[in-house]
Amino acid sequence: MTPFDLKDRVAIVTGAMGLLGREHCSALLEAGASVVVADLDHAATTTYAGELAEAYEGRAFGVGVDVGAAESVAAMTADVLKRFDRVDILVNNAAIDDKVESPKLALELSRFENYPLESWEKLLRVNLTGAFLCCQSIAPRMAAQKRGSIINIASTYGLVAPQQNLYLDREGKQRFFKSPAYPVSKAGLLQLTRFLASYYGASGVRANSLSPGGVQNAQDEDFQTNYSSRVPLQRMADKGDYRGALVFLASDASSYMTGANLVVDGGWTAW
């Protein structure tokens, strides 16, 4: 198992307070890495990192960051380098999805014809520009080290279009539509990965994407049934189903892998 060992490696995980972000942090810590827990809410992030530090020999460090703001990303990078003097792994996990506060407005506002420009720009700023800014700030440091692994958390919706009939209720009525911004942002992330792989390959920096499928997270029964019926494994993912894939991409076990997209979706994109 030595190729999977991350001892003495320093990892940054953005969006670390989210459902998968927490799993990413724990997986990297269990593999031996020191982990920078980075998210928008500085106080909550610091508290959570403190809990992880107690459980993992002090190897977790919290920092607040707005990935869509260049100055905030630069400050995060400076904090990390001051503390560790290196970055070996960058997990670009920070992302948002559309949320319509009023269920009565969800259907009409989510229609493509009515989708707000403000929502489009906000989602792209976090999901895609955020990854761009983090890579722009951190990848040069990796290149100077002649070593690094960038992992962009994409989605099956970066590969295929959303199936809008997933969002039907049991009477067959459309509750809302999946917006165009989320799949577009994830597709852009895949191409950013390829660009980074070719740009930094000679410097020893690898860039790969991890495309998860849908994760079970207290969705309503109709959605879970609709989703599971379209997956060969007949279920949604558990939140821990991506831990092994993440450690693989972060570690020397994937040392000859760059510019690739690792799809872990229960077979969603197989048919």
PDB file of C-alpha atoms in Angstrom:
ATOM      1  CA  MET A   1       0.000   0.000   0.000  1.00  0.00           C
ATOM      2  CA  THR A   2       3.046   2.299  -0.007  1.00  0.00           C
ATOM      3  CA  PRO A   3       2.053   4.110  -3.247  1.00  0.00           C
ATOM      4  CA  PHE A   4      -1.111   5.320  -1.505  1.00  0.00           C
ATOM      5  CA  ASP A   5       0.791   6.730   1.490  1.00  0.00           C
ATOM      6  CA  LEU A   6       0.450  10.505   1.833  1.00  0.00           C
ATOM      7  CA  LYS A   7       2.717  10.975   4.817  1.00  0.00           C
ATOM      8  CA  ASP A   8       4.561  14.315   4.739  1.00  0.00           C
ATOM      9  CA  ARG A   9       2.246  15.632   2.001  1.00  0.00           C
ATOM     10  CA  VAL A  10       0.271  18.849   2.418  1.00  0.00           C
ATOM     11  CA  ALA A  11      -3.224  18.996   0.916  1.00  0.00           C
ATOM     12  CA  ILE A  12      -5.703  21.838   0.484  1.00  0.00           C
ATOM     13  CA  VAL A  13      -9.399  20.972   0.206  1.00  0.00           C
ATOM     14  CA  THR A  14     -11.744  23.798  -0.789  1.00  0.00           C
ATOM     15  CA  GLY A  15     -15.417  23.534   0.008  1.00  0.00           C
ATOM     16  CA  ALA A  16     -14.243  21.397   2.905  1.00  0.00           C
ATOM     17  CA  MET A  17     -17.358  21.870   5.011  1.00  0.00           C
ATOM     18  CA  GLY A  18     -19.666  20.294   2.456  1.00  0.00           C
ATOM     19  CA  LEU A  19     -20.907  16.707   2.449  1.00  0.00           C
ATOM     20  CA  LEU A  20     -18.122  15.404   0.194  1.00  0.00           C
ATOM     21  CA  GLY A  21     -15.600  17.984   1.373  1.00  0.00           C
ATOM     22  CA  ARG A  22     -15.605  16.487   4.842  1.00  0.00           C
ATOM     23  CA  GLU A  23     -15.093  13.031   3.370  1.00  0.00           C
ATOM     24  CA  HIS A  24     -12.194  14.284   1.246  1.00  0.00           C
ATOM     25  CA  CYS A  25     -10.505  15.763   4.307  1.00  0.00           C
ATOM     26  CA  SER A  26     -10.887  12.610   6.373  1.00  0.00           C
ATOM     27  CA  ALA A  27      -9.682  10.366   3.557  1.00  0.00           C
ATOM     28  CA  LEU A  28      -6.515  12.414   3.049  1.00  0.00           C
ATOM     29  CA  LEU A  29      -5.858  12.588   6.782  1.00  0.00           C
ATOM     30  CA  GLU A  30      -6.272   8.830   7.129  1.00  0.00           C
ATOM     31  CA  ALA A  31      -3.757   8.368   4.302  1.00  0.00           C
ATOM     32  CA  GLY A  32      -1.238  10.427   6.312  1.00  0.00           C
ATOM     33  CA  ALA A  33      -1.462  13.908   4.782  1.00  0.00           C
ATOM     34  CA  SER A  34      -1.644  17.220   6.582  1.00  0.00           C
ATOM     35  CA  VAL A  35      -4.870  18.872   5.424  1.00  0.00           C
ATOM     36  CA  VAL A  36      -5.824  22.513   5.041  1.00  0.00           C
ATOM     37  CA  VAL A  37      -9.573  22.675   5.597  1.00  0.00           C
ATOM     38  CA  ALA A  38     -10.725  25.630   3.480  1.00  0.00           C
ATOM     39  CA  ASP A  39     -14.235  27.040   3.194  1.00  0.00           C
ATOM     40  CA  LEU A  40     -16.129  30.312   3.152  1.00  0.00           C
ATOM     41  CA  ASP A  41     -17.145  30.408   6.829  1.00  0.00           C
ATOM     42  CA  HIS A  42     -13.861  31.005   8.633  1.00  0.00           C
ATOM     43  CA  ALA A  43     -15.193  30.393  12.146  1.00  0.00           C
ATOM     44  CA  ALA A  44     -16.964  27.135  11.291  1.00  0.00           C
ATOM     45  CA  THR A  45     -14.002  25.946   9.238  1.00  0.00           C
ATOM     46  CA  THR A  46     -11.561  26.643  12.059  1.00  0.00           C
ATOM     47  CA  THR A  47     -13.760  24.817  14.543  1.00  0.00           C
ATOM     48  CA  TYR A  48     -14.104  21.775  12.315  1.00  0.00           C
ATOM     49  CA  ALA A  49     -10.374  21.736  11.543  1.00  0.00           C
ATOM     50  CA  GLY A  50      -9.730  21.790  15.302  1.00  0.00           C
ATOM     51  CA  GLU A  51     -11.881  18.689  15.729  1.00  0.00           C
ATOM     52  CA  LEU A  52      -9.993  16.942  12.939  1.00  0.00           C
ATOM     53  CA  ALA A  53      -6.654  18.021  14.407  1.00  0.00           C
ATOM     54  CA  GLU A  54      -7.557  16.352  17.703  1.00  0.00           C
ATOM     55  CA  ALA A  55      -8.407  13.124  15.900  1.00  0.00           C
ATOM     56  CA  TYR A  56      -5.428  13.162  13.511  1.00  0.00           C
ATOM     57  CA  GLU A  57      -2.346  14.185  15.478  1.00  0.00           C
ATOM     58  CA  GLY A  58      -2.681  17.895  14.802  1.00  0.00           C
ATOM     59  CA  ARG A  59      -2.498  17.481  11.030  1.00  0.00           C
ATOM     60  CA  ALA A  60      -5.524  19.659  10.176  1.00  0.00           C
ATOM     61  CA  PHE A  61      -5.514  23.448   9.782  1.00  0.00           C
ATOM     62  CA  GLY A  62      -8.547  25.633   9.038  1.00  0.00           C
ATOM     63  CA  VAL A  63      -8.655  28.705   6.826  1.00  0.00           C
ATOM     64  CA  GLY A  64     -11.489  30.839   5.491  1.00  0.00           C
ATOM     65  CA  VAL A  65     -11.541  31.521   1.758  1.00  0.00           C
ATOM     66  CA  ASP A  66     -13.848  32.863  -0.922  1.00  0.00           C
ATOM     67  CA  VAL A  67     -12.585  30.921  -3.941  1.00  0.00           C
ATOM     68  CA  GLY A  68     -14.264  33.343  -6.316  1.00  0.00           C
ATOM     69  CA  ALA A  69     -12.179  36.286  -5.056  1.00  0.00           C
ATOM     70  CA  ALA A  70      -8.537  36.451  -6.177  1.00  0.00           C
ATOM     71  CA  GLU A  71      -7.351  38.349  -3.102  1.00  0.00           C
ATOM     72  CA  SER A  72      -8.942  35.802  -0.761  1.00  0.00           C
ATOM     73  CA  VAL A  73      -7.322  32.893  -2.603  1.00  0.00           C
ATOM     74  CA  ALA A  74      -3.948  34.664  -2.493  1.00  0.00           C
ATOM     75  CA  ALA A  75      -4.308  35.177   1.260  1.00  0.00           C
ATOM     76  CA  MET A  76      -5.141  31.494   1.755  1.00  0.00           C
ATOM     77  CA  THR A  77      -2.095  30.446  -0.255  1.00  0.00           C
ATOM     78  CA  ALA A  78       0.145  32.750   1.760  1.00  0.00           C
ATOM     79  CA  ASP A  79      -1.223  31.349   5.046  1.00  0.00           C
ATOM     80  CA  VAL A  80      -0.633  27.781   3.941  1.00  0.00           C
ATOM     81  CA  LEU A  81       2.901  28.424   2.711  1.00  0.00           C
ATOM     82  CA  LYS A  82       3.742  30.288   5.903  1.00  0.00           C
ATOM     83  CA  ARG A  83       2.639  27.295   7.944  1.00  0.00           C
ATOM     84  CA  PHE A  84       3.862  24.401   5.780  1.00  0.00           C
ATOM     85  CA  ASP A  85       6.175  25.926   3.141  1.00  0.00           C
ATOM     86  CA  ARG A  86       4.732  23.595   0.510  1.00  0.00           C
ATOM     87  CA  VAL A  87       1.532  22.374  -1.153  1.00  0.00           C
ATOM     88  CA  ASP A  88       1.460  18.877  -2.627  1.00  0.00           C
ATOM     89  CA  ILE A  89      -2.248  18.293  -3.250  1.00  0.00           C
ATOM     90  CA  LEU A  90      -5.024  20.688  -4.245  1.00  0.00           C
ATOM     91  CA  VAL A  91      -8.612  19.432  -4.227  1.00  0.00           C
ATOM     92  CA  ASN A  92     -10.880  21.947  -5.951  1.00  0.00           C
ATOM     93  CA  ASN A  93     -14.127  20.852  -4.359  1.00  0.00           C
ATOM     94  CA  ALA A  94     -15.856  24.184  -3.659  1.00  0.00           C
ATOM     95  CA  ALA A  95     -19.119  24.419  -5.579  1.00  0.00           C
ATOM     96  CA  ILE A  96     -22.662  25.660  -5.295  1.00  0.00           C
ATOM     97  CA  ASP A  97     -25.876  24.527  -6.910  1.00  0.00           C
ATOM     98  CA  ASP A  98     -29.075  26.419  -7.491  1.00  0.00           C
ATOM     99  CA  LYS A  99     -31.460  26.822  -4.596  1.00  0.00           C
ATOM    100  CA  VAL A 100     -34.870  28.395  -5.025  1.00  0.00           C
ATOM    101  CA  GLU A 101     -36.155  29.496  -1.648  1.00  0.00           C
ATOM    102  CA  SER A 102     -39.836  29.301  -2.522  1.00  0.00           C
ATOM    103  CA  PRO A 103     -41.100  25.948  -3.880  1.00  0.00           C
ATOM    104  CA  LYS A 104     -43.897  27.884  -5.593  1.00  0.00           C
ATOM    105  CA  LEU A 105     -41.343  29.724  -7.716  1.00  0.00           C
ATOM    106  CA  ALA A 106     -38.970  26.806  -8.352  1.00  0.00           C
ATOM    107  CA  LEU A 107     -40.588  25.536 -11.548  1.00  0.00           C
ATOM    108  CA  GLU A 108     -40.847  28.858 -13.368  1.00  0.00           C
ATOM    109  CA  LEU A 109     -37.489  30.301 -12.231  1.00  0.00           C
ATOM    110  CA  SER A 110     -35.636  27.118 -13.171  1.00  0.00           C
ATOM    111  CA  ARG A 111     -36.930  27.059 -16.733  1.00  0.00           C
ATOM    112  CA  PHE A 112     -34.098  27.828 -19.155  1.00  0.00           C
ATOM    113  CA  GLU A 113     -36.089  30.706 -20.639  1.00  0.00           C
ATOM    114  CA  ASN A 114     -36.412  32.344 -17.221  1.00  0.00           C
ATOM    115  CA  TYR A 115     -33.102  31.402 -15.632  1.00  0.00           C
ATOM    116  CA  PRO A 116     -31.603  34.549 -14.024  1.00  0.00           C
ATOM    117  CA  LEU A 117     -28.306  35.892 -15.342  1.00  0.00           C
ATOM    118  CA  GLU A 118     -27.304  36.629 -11.745  1.00  0.00           C
ATOM    119  CA  SER A 119     -27.640  32.922 -10.871  1.00  0.00           C
ATOM    120  CA  TRP A 120     -25.618  31.893 -13.944  1.00  0.00           C
ATOM    121  CA  GLU A 121     -22.768  34.279 -13.118  1.00  0.00           C
ATOM    122  CA  LYS A 122     -22.692  33.430  -9.397  1.00  0.00           C
ATOM    123  CA  LEU A 123     -22.531  29.702 -10.002  1.00  0.00           C
ATOM    124  CA  LEU A 124     -19.813  29.954 -12.646  1.00  0.00           C
ATOM    125  CA  ARG A 125     -17.778  32.270 -10.399  1.00  0.00           C
ATOM    126  CA  VAL A 126     -17.638  29.723  -7.602  1.00  0.00           C
ATOM    127  CA  ASN A 127     -17.620  26.422  -9.502  1.00  0.00           C
ATOM    128  CA  LEU A 128     -15.289  27.281 -12.359  1.00  0.00           C
ATOM    129  CA  THR A 129     -13.567  30.612 -11.729  1.00  0.00           C
ATOM    130  CA  GLY A 130     -12.885  29.463  -8.160  1.00  0.00           C
ATOM    131  CA  ALA A 131     -10.941  26.438  -9.393  1.00  0.00           C
ATOM    132  CA  PHE A 132      -9.104  28.621 -11.929  1.00  0.00           C
ATOM    133  CA  LEU A 133      -8.024  31.094  -9.235  1.00  0.00           C
ATOM    134  CA  CYS A 134      -6.883  28.363  -6.835  1.00  0.00           C
ATOM    135  CA  CYS A 135      -4.851  26.678  -9.547  1.00  0.00           C
ATOM    136  CA  GLN A 136      -3.394  29.988 -10.706  1.00  0.00           C
ATOM    137  CA  SER A 137      -2.263  30.710  -7.154  1.00  0.00           C
ATOM    138  CA  ILE A 138      -1.051  27.261  -6.090  1.00  0.00           C
ATOM    139  CA  ALA A 139       0.105  25.413  -9.211  1.00  0.00           C
ATOM    140  CA  PRO A 140       3.202  27.616  -9.725  1.00  0.00           C
ATOM    141  CA  ARG A 141       4.349  26.637  -6.233  1.00  0.00           C
ATOM    142  CA  MET A 142       3.876  22.985  -7.119  1.00  0.00           C
ATOM    143  CA  ALA A 143       5.835  23.503 -10.322  1.00  0.00           C
ATOM    144  CA  ALA A 144       8.696  25.044  -8.347  1.00  0.00           C
ATOM    145  CA  GLN A 145       8.693  21.900  -6.181  1.00  0.00           C
ATOM    146  CA  LYS A 146       8.648  19.738  -9.349  1.00  0.00           C
ATOM    147  CA  ARG A 147       5.733  17.832  -7.822  1.00  0.00           C
ATOM    148  CA  GLY A 148       2.025  18.194  -7.185  1.00  0.00           C
ATOM    149  CA  SER A 149      -1.414  16.717  -7.743  1.00  0.00           C
ATOM    150  CA  ILE A 150      -4.440  18.834  -8.638  1.00  0.00           C
ATOM    151  CA  ILE A 151      -7.826  17.140  -8.334  1.00  0.00           C
ATOM    152  CA  ASN A 152     -10.847  18.944  -9.724  1.00  0.00           C
ATOM    153  CA  ILE A 153     -14.157  17.612  -8.425  1.00  0.00           C
ATOM    154  CA  ALA A 154     -16.396  17.597 -11.483  1.00  0.00           C
ATOM    155  CA  SER A 155     -19.650  15.671 -12.013  1.00  0.00           C
ATOM    156  CA  THR A 156     -21.375  13.244 -14.327  1.00  0.00           C
ATOM    157  CA  TYR A 157     -23.317  16.337 -15.386  1.00  0.00           C
ATOM    158  CA  GLY A 158     -20.091  17.578 -16.911  1.00  0.00           C
ATOM    159  CA  LEU A 159     -20.237  14.572 -19.246  1.00  0.00           C
ATOM    160  CA  VAL A 160     -23.928  14.167 -19.987  1.00  0.00           C
ATOM    161  CA  ALA A 161     -26.939  16.447 -19.859  1.00  0.00           C
ATOM    162  CA  PRO A 162     -29.247  16.455 -16.857  1.00  0.00           C
ATOM    163  CA  GLN A 163     -32.199  14.118 -17.081  1.00  0.00           C
ATOM    164  CA  GLN A 164     -35.008  16.514 -16.300  1.00  0.00           C
ATOM    165  CA  ASN A 165     -37.489  13.721 -15.652  1.00  0.00           C
ATOM    166  CA  LEU A 166     -35.549  12.943 -12.465  1.00  0.00           C
ATOM    167  CA  TYR A 167     -37.360  15.903 -10.989  1.00  0.00           C
ATOM    168  CA  LEU A 168     -40.892  14.605 -11.522  1.00  0.00           C
ATOM    169  CA  ASP A 169     -43.085  13.883  -8.555  1.00  0.00           C
ATOM    170  CA  ARG A 170     -44.973  10.614  -8.254  1.00  0.00           C
ATOM    171  CA  GLU A 171     -47.899  12.116 -10.194  1.00  0.00           C
ATOM    172  CA  GLY A 172     -45.576  12.886 -13.099  1.00  0.00           C
ATOM    173  CA  LYS A 173     -45.528  16.653 -12.566  1.00  0.00           C
ATOM    174  CA  GLN A 174     -42.292  18.581 -13.051  1.00  0.00           C
ATOM    175  CA  ARG A 175     -41.229  20.143  -9.741  1.00  0.00           C
ATOM    176  CA  PHE A 176     -38.289  22.115 -11.186  1.00  0.00           C
ATOM    177  CA  PHE A 177     -35.629  21.886 -13.900  1.00  0.00           C
ATOM    178  CA  LYS A 178     -31.924  21.357 -13.378  1.00  0.00           C
ATOM    179  CA  SER A 179     -30.306  24.608 -14.440  1.00  0.00           C
ATOM    180  CA  PRO A 180     -27.838  25.051 -17.315  1.00  0.00           C
ATOM    181  CA  ALA A 181     -25.172  26.649 -15.109  1.00  0.00           C
ATOM    182  CA  TYR A 182     -24.198  23.625 -13.023  1.00  0.00           C
ATOM    183  CA  PRO A 183     -23.479  21.222 -15.924  1.00  0.00           C
ATOM    184  CA  VAL A 184     -21.742  23.958 -17.898  1.00  0.00           C
ATOM    185  CA  SER A 185     -19.481  24.754 -14.934  1.00  0.00           C
ATOM    186  CA  LYS A 186     -18.566  21.089 -14.477  1.00  0.00           C
ATOM    187  CA  ALA A 187     -17.886  20.578 -18.179  1.00  0.00           C
ATOM    188  CA  GLY A 188     -15.608  23.618 -18.078  1.00  0.00           C
ATOM    189  CA  LEU A 189     -13.789  22.099 -15.119  1.00  0.00           C
ATOM    190  CA  LEU A 190     -12.971  19.016 -17.195  1.00  0.00           C
ATOM    191  CA  GLN A 191     -11.393  21.148 -19.894  1.00  0.00           C
ATOM    192  CA  LEU A 192      -9.482  23.195 -17.308  1.00  0.00           C
ATOM    193  CA  THR A 193      -8.087  19.891 -16.042  1.00  0.00           C
ATOM    194  CA  ARG A 194      -6.809  18.968 -19.494  1.00  0.00           C
ATOM    195  CA  PHE A 195      -5.269  22.395 -19.939  1.00  0.00           C
ATOM    196  CA  LEU A 196      -3.441  22.196 -16.618  1.00  0.00           C
ATOM    197  CA  ALA A 197      -2.196  18.686 -17.359  1.00  0.00           C
ATOM    198  CA  SER A 198      -0.613  19.764 -20.622  1.00  0.00           C
ATOM    199  CA  TYR A 199       0.667  23.085 -19.295  1.00  0.00           C
ATOM    200  CA  TYR A 200       2.329  21.761 -16.137  1.00  0.00           C
ATOM    201  CA  GLY A 201       3.207  18.198 -17.152  1.00  0.00           C
ATOM    202  CA  ALA A 202       6.868  18.938 -17.764  1.00  0.00           C
ATOM    203  CA  SER A 203       7.077  20.439 -14.264  1.00  0.00           C
ATOM    204  CA  GLY A 204       5.936  17.236 -12.587  1.00  0.00           C
ATOM    205  CA  VAL A 205       2.512  18.600 -11.690  1.00  0.00           C
ATOM    206  CA  ARG A 206      -0.427  16.316 -12.460  1.00  0.00           C
ATOM    207  CA  ALA A 207      -4.046  17.412 -12.914  1.00  0.00           C
ATOM    208  CA  ASN A 208      -6.990  15.038 -12.958  1.00  0.00           C
ATOM    209  CA  SER A 209     -10.733  15.246 -12.422  1.00  0.00           C
ATOM    210  CA  LEU A 210     -12.987  13.118 -10.274  1.00  0.00           C
ATOM    211  CA  SER A 211     -16.578  12.928 -11.503  1.00  0.00           C
ATOM    212  CA  PRO A 212     -18.961  11.638  -8.835  1.00  0.00           C
ATOM    213  CA  GLY A 213     -22.535  10.576  -9.352  1.00  0.00           C
ATOM    214  CA  GLY A 214     -25.428  11.571  -7.139  1.00  0.00           C
ATOM    215  CA  VAL A 215     -24.912  11.201  -3.400  1.00  0.00           C
ATOM    216  CA  GLN A 216     -27.685  10.193  -1.039  1.00  0.00           C
ATOM    217  CA  ASN A 217     -28.327  13.140   1.247  1.00  0.00           C
ATOM    218  CA  ALA A 218     -31.889  13.128   2.596  1.00  0.00           C
ATOM    219  CA  GLN A 219     -33.460  13.733  -0.823  1.00  0.00           C
ATOM    220  CA  ASP A 220     -37.154  12.975  -1.054  1.00  0.00           C
ATOM    221  CA  GLU A 221     -38.208   9.419  -1.811  1.00  0.00           C
ATOM    222  CA  ASP A 222     -39.407  10.215  -5.339  1.00  0.00           C
ATOM    223  CA  PHE A 223     -36.019  11.564  -6.354  1.00  0.00           C
ATOM    224  CA  GLN A 224     -34.091   8.666  -4.825  1.00  0.00           C
ATOM    225  CA  THR A 225     -36.326   6.164  -6.591  1.00  0.00           C
ATOM    226  CA  ASN A 226     -36.045   7.989  -9.922  1.00  0.00           C
ATOM    227  CA  TYR A 227     -32.283   8.263  -9.643  1.00  0.00           C
ATOM    228  CA  SER A 228     -31.604   4.698  -8.480  1.00  0.00           C
ATOM    229  CA  SER A 229     -33.689   3.239 -11.312  1.00  0.00           C
ATOM    230  CA  ARG A 230     -31.261   4.801 -13.809  1.00  0.00           C
ATOM    231  CA  VAL A 231     -28.092   3.430 -12.208  1.00  0.00           C
ATOM    232  CA  PRO A 232     -26.814  -0.102 -12.971  1.00  0.00           C
ATOM    233  CA  LEU A 233     -25.905  -0.522  -9.286  1.00  0.00           C
ATOM    234  CA  GLN A 234     -29.487   0.497  -8.437  1.00  0.00           C
ATOM    235  CA  ARG A 235     -28.605   3.019  -5.735  1.00  0.00           C
ATOM    236  CA  MET A 236     -27.299   6.491  -5.117  1.00  0.00           C
ATOM    237  CA  ALA A 237     -23.748   6.856  -3.816  1.00  0.00           C
ATOM    238  CA  ASP A 238     -22.972   6.825  -0.132  1.00  0.00           C
ATOM    239  CA  LYS A 239     -20.944   9.847   0.924  1.00  0.00           C
ATOM    240  CA  GLY A 240     -17.869   7.662   1.555  1.00  0.00           C
ATOM    241  CA  ASP A 241     -17.875   5.997  -1.864  1.00  0.00           C
ATOM    242  CA  TYR A 242     -15.339   8.481  -3.295  1.00  0.00           C
ATOM    243  CA  ARG A 243     -12.675   8.310  -0.612  1.00  0.00           C
ATOM    244  CA  GLY A 244     -10.585   5.636  -2.316  1.00  0.00           C
ATOM    245  CA  ALA A 245     -10.703   7.370  -5.682  1.00  0.00           C
ATOM    246  CA  LEU A 246      -9.586  10.651  -4.140  1.00  0.00           C
ATOM    247  CA  VAL A 247      -6.603   9.106  -2.337  1.00  0.00           C
ATOM    248  CA  PHE A 248      -5.660   7.284  -5.536  1.00  0.00           C
ATOM    249  CA  LEU A 249      -5.547  10.545  -7.513  1.00  0.00           C
ATOM    250  CA  ALA A 250      -3.684  12.367  -4.739  1.00  0.00           C
ATOM    251  CA  SER A 251      -1.025   9.702  -4.287  1.00  0.00           C
ATOM    252  CA  ASP A 252       1.830   8.130  -6.209  1.00  0.00           C
ATOM    253  CA  ALA A 253      -0.501   5.245  -7.054  1.00  0.00           C
ATOM    254  CA  SER A 254      -1.651   7.424  -9.980  1.00  0.00           C
ATOM    255  CA  SER A 255       1.814   8.792 -10.806  1.00  0.00           C
ATOM    256  CA  TYR A 256       1.434   8.207 -14.566  1.00  0.00           C
ATOM    257  CA  MET A 257      -2.068   9.640 -14.733  1.00  0.00           C
ATOM    258  CA  THR A 258      -2.750  13.223 -15.766  1.00  0.00           C
ATOM    259  CA  GLY A 259      -5.376  14.996 -17.840  1.00  0.00           C
ATOM    260  CA  ALA A 260      -7.828  12.207 -17.044  1.00  0.00           C
ATOM    261  CA  ASN A 261     -11.324  12.100 -15.626  1.00  0.00           C
ATOM    262  CA  LEU A 262     -12.047   9.344 -13.138  1.00  0.00           C
ATOM    263  CA  VAL A 263     -15.773   8.601 -13.244  1.00  0.00           C
ATOM    264  CA  VAL A 264     -17.267   7.018 -10.121  1.00  0.00           C
ATOM    265  CA  ASP A 265     -20.999   6.989 -10.724  1.00  0.00           C
ATOM    266  CA  GLY A 266     -22.359   3.491 -10.166  1.00  0.00           C
ATOM    267  CA  GLY A 267     -22.626   3.146 -13.939  1.00  0.00           C
ATOM    268  CA  TRP A 268     -24.829   6.222 -14.529  1.00  0.00           C
ATOM    269  CA  THR A 269     -22.913   7.184 -17.697  1.00  0.00           C
ATOM    270  CA  ALA A 270     -22.543   3.585 -18.943  1.00  0.00           C
ATOM    271  CA  TRP A 271     -25.912   3.640 -20.695  1.00  0.00           C
TER     272      TRP A 271
END
